[in-house]
Tab-separated table of C-alpha atoms in Angstrom:
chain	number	residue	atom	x	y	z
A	1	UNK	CA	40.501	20.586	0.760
A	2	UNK	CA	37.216	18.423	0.909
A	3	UNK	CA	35.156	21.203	2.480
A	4	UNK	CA	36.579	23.867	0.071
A	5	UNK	CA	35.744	21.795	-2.529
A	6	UNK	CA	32.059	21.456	-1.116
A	7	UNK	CA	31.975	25.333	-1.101
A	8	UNK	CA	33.030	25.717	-4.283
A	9	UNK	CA	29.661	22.995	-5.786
A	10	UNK	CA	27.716	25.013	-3.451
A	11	UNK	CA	28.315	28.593	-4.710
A	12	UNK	CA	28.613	27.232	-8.398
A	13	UNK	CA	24.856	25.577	-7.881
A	14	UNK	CA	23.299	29.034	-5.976
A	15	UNK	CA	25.061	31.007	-9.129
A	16	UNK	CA	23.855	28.758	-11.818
A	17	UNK	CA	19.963	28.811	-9.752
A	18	UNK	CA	19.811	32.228	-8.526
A	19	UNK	CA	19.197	33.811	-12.577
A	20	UNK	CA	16.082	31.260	-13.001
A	21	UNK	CA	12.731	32.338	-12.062
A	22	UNK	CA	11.296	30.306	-8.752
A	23	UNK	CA	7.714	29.757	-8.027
A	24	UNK	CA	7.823	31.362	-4.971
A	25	UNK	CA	6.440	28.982	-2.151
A	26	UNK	CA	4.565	30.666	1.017
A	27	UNK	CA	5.747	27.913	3.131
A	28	UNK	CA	8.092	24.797	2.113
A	29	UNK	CA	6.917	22.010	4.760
A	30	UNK	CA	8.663	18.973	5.444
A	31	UNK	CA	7.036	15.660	5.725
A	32	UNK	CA	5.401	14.609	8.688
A	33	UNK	CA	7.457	11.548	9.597
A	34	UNK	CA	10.852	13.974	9.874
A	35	UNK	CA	8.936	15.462	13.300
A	36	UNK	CA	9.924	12.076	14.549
A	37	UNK	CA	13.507	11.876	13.545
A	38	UNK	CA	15.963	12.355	16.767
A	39	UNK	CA	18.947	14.561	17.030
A	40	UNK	CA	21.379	12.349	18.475
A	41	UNK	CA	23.519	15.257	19.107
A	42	UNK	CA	21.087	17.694	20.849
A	43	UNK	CA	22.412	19.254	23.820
A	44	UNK	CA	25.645	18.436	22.986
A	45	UNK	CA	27.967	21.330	22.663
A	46	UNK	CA	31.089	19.840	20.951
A	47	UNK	CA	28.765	19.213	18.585
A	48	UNK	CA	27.167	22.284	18.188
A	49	UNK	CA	30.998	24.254	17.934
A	50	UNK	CA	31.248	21.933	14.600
A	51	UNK	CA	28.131	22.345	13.327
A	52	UNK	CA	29.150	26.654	14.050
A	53	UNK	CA	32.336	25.483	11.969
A	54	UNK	CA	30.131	23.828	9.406
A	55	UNK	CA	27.573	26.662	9.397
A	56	UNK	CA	30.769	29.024	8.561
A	57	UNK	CA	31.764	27.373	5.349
A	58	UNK	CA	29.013	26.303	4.322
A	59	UNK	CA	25.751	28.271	4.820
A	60	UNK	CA	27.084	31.864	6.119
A	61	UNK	CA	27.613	32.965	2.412
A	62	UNK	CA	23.402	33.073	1.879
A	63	UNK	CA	21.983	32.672	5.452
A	64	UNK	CA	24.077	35.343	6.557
A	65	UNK	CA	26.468	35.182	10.123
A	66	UNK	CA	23.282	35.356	12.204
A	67	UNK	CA	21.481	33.278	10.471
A	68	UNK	CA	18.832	36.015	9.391
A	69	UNK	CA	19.379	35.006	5.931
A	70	UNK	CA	21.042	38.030	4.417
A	71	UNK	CA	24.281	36.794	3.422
A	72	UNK	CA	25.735	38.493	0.433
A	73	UNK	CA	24.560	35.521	-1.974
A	74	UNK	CA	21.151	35.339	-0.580
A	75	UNK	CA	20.384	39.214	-0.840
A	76	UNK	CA	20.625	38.576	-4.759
A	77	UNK	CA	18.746	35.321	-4.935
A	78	UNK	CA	15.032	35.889	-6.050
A	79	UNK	CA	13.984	33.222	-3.268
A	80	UNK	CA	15.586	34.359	-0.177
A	81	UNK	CA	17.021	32.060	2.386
A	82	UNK	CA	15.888	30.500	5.701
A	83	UNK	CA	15.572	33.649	8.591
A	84	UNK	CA	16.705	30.905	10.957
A	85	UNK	CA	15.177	33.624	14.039
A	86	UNK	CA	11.709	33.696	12.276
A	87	UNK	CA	8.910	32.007	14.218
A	88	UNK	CA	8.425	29.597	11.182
A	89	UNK	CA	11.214	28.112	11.773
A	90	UNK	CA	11.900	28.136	15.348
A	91	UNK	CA	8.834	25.918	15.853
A	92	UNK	CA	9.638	23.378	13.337
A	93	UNK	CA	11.063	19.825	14.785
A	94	UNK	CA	15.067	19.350	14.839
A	95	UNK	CA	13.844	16.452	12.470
A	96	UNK	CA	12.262	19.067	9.912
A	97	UNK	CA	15.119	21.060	9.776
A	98	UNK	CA	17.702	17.830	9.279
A	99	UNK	CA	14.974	16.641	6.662
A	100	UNK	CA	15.365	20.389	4.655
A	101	UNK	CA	19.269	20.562	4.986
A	102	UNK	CA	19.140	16.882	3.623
A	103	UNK	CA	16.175	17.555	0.606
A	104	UNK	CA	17.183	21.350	-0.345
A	105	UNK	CA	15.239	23.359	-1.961
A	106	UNK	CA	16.515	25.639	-5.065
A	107	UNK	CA	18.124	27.906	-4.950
A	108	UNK	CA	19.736	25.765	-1.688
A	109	UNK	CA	21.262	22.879	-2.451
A	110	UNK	CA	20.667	19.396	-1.108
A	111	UNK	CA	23.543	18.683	1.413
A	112	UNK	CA	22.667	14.971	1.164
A	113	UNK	CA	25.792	14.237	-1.228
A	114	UNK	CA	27.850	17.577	-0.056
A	115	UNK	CA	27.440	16.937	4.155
A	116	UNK	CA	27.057	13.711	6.118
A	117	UNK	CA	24.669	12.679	8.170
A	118	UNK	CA	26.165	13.665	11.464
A	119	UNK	CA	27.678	16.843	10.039
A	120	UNK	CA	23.745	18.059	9.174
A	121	UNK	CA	22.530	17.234	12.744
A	122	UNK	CA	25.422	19.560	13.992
A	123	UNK	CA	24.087	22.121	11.742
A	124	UNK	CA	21.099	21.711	13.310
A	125	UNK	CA	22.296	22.086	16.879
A	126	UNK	CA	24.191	25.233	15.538
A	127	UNK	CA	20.820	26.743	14.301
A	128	UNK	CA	19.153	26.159	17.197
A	129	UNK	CA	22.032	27.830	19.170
A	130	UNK	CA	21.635	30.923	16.376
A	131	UNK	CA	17.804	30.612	18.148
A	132	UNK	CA	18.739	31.618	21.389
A	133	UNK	CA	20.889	35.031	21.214
């Protein structure tokens, strides 16, 4: 119920974002001092099937099953999601991608409030898994 719930803020915030006009950003950095934040769950694969699980509910609908970000949501979004298989992001710390799941940045959401901590790292692992095939 929680995580349908959490779906449901989701979609309503990319609907309610994806109509207004975005300054479209050639590259959203995080800060520096995320490169130094630690995936405690890195290498772990029990906790890269949840973050998959996670990644289902919760990101598939814009980033797409692959992670190439074409979901169905994200094709209509002005500002189109993460390719998680771009260069740009492969080479970005586990840190900087925790730090931009965290932050968001519209027409995504903040998962800060929506995800905890150790739920976002597994998302992390998960992406990084989407990295390899």
């Amino acid at each position: 119920m929680k995580i349908k719930m959490m779906f449901i803020v989701v979609s309503a915030l990319i609907i309610l974002h994806s109509n207004k006009s975005c300054a479209q950003e050639s590259k959203w950095v995080a800060p520096k001092y995320s490169n130094d934040l630690i995936n405690p769950f890195k290498g772990k694969e029990s906790a890269t099937a949840e973050g998959k699980k996670i990644f289902n509910q919760m990101c598939v609908l814009c980033h797409g099953i692959y992670g190439k970000g074409n979901g169905e949501a994200g094709l209509s979004l002005e500002k189109k999601p993460a390719n998680f298989l771009a260069l740009n992001v492969m080479n970005q710390t586990d840190g900087a991608i925790f730090w931009k799941i965290t932050q968001g940045n519209l027409p995504m959401a903040p998962y800060e409030g929506l995800l905890s901590e150790e739920q976002r790292w597994k998302l992390v692992n998960y992406i990084r898994e989407l990295e390899k095939r």
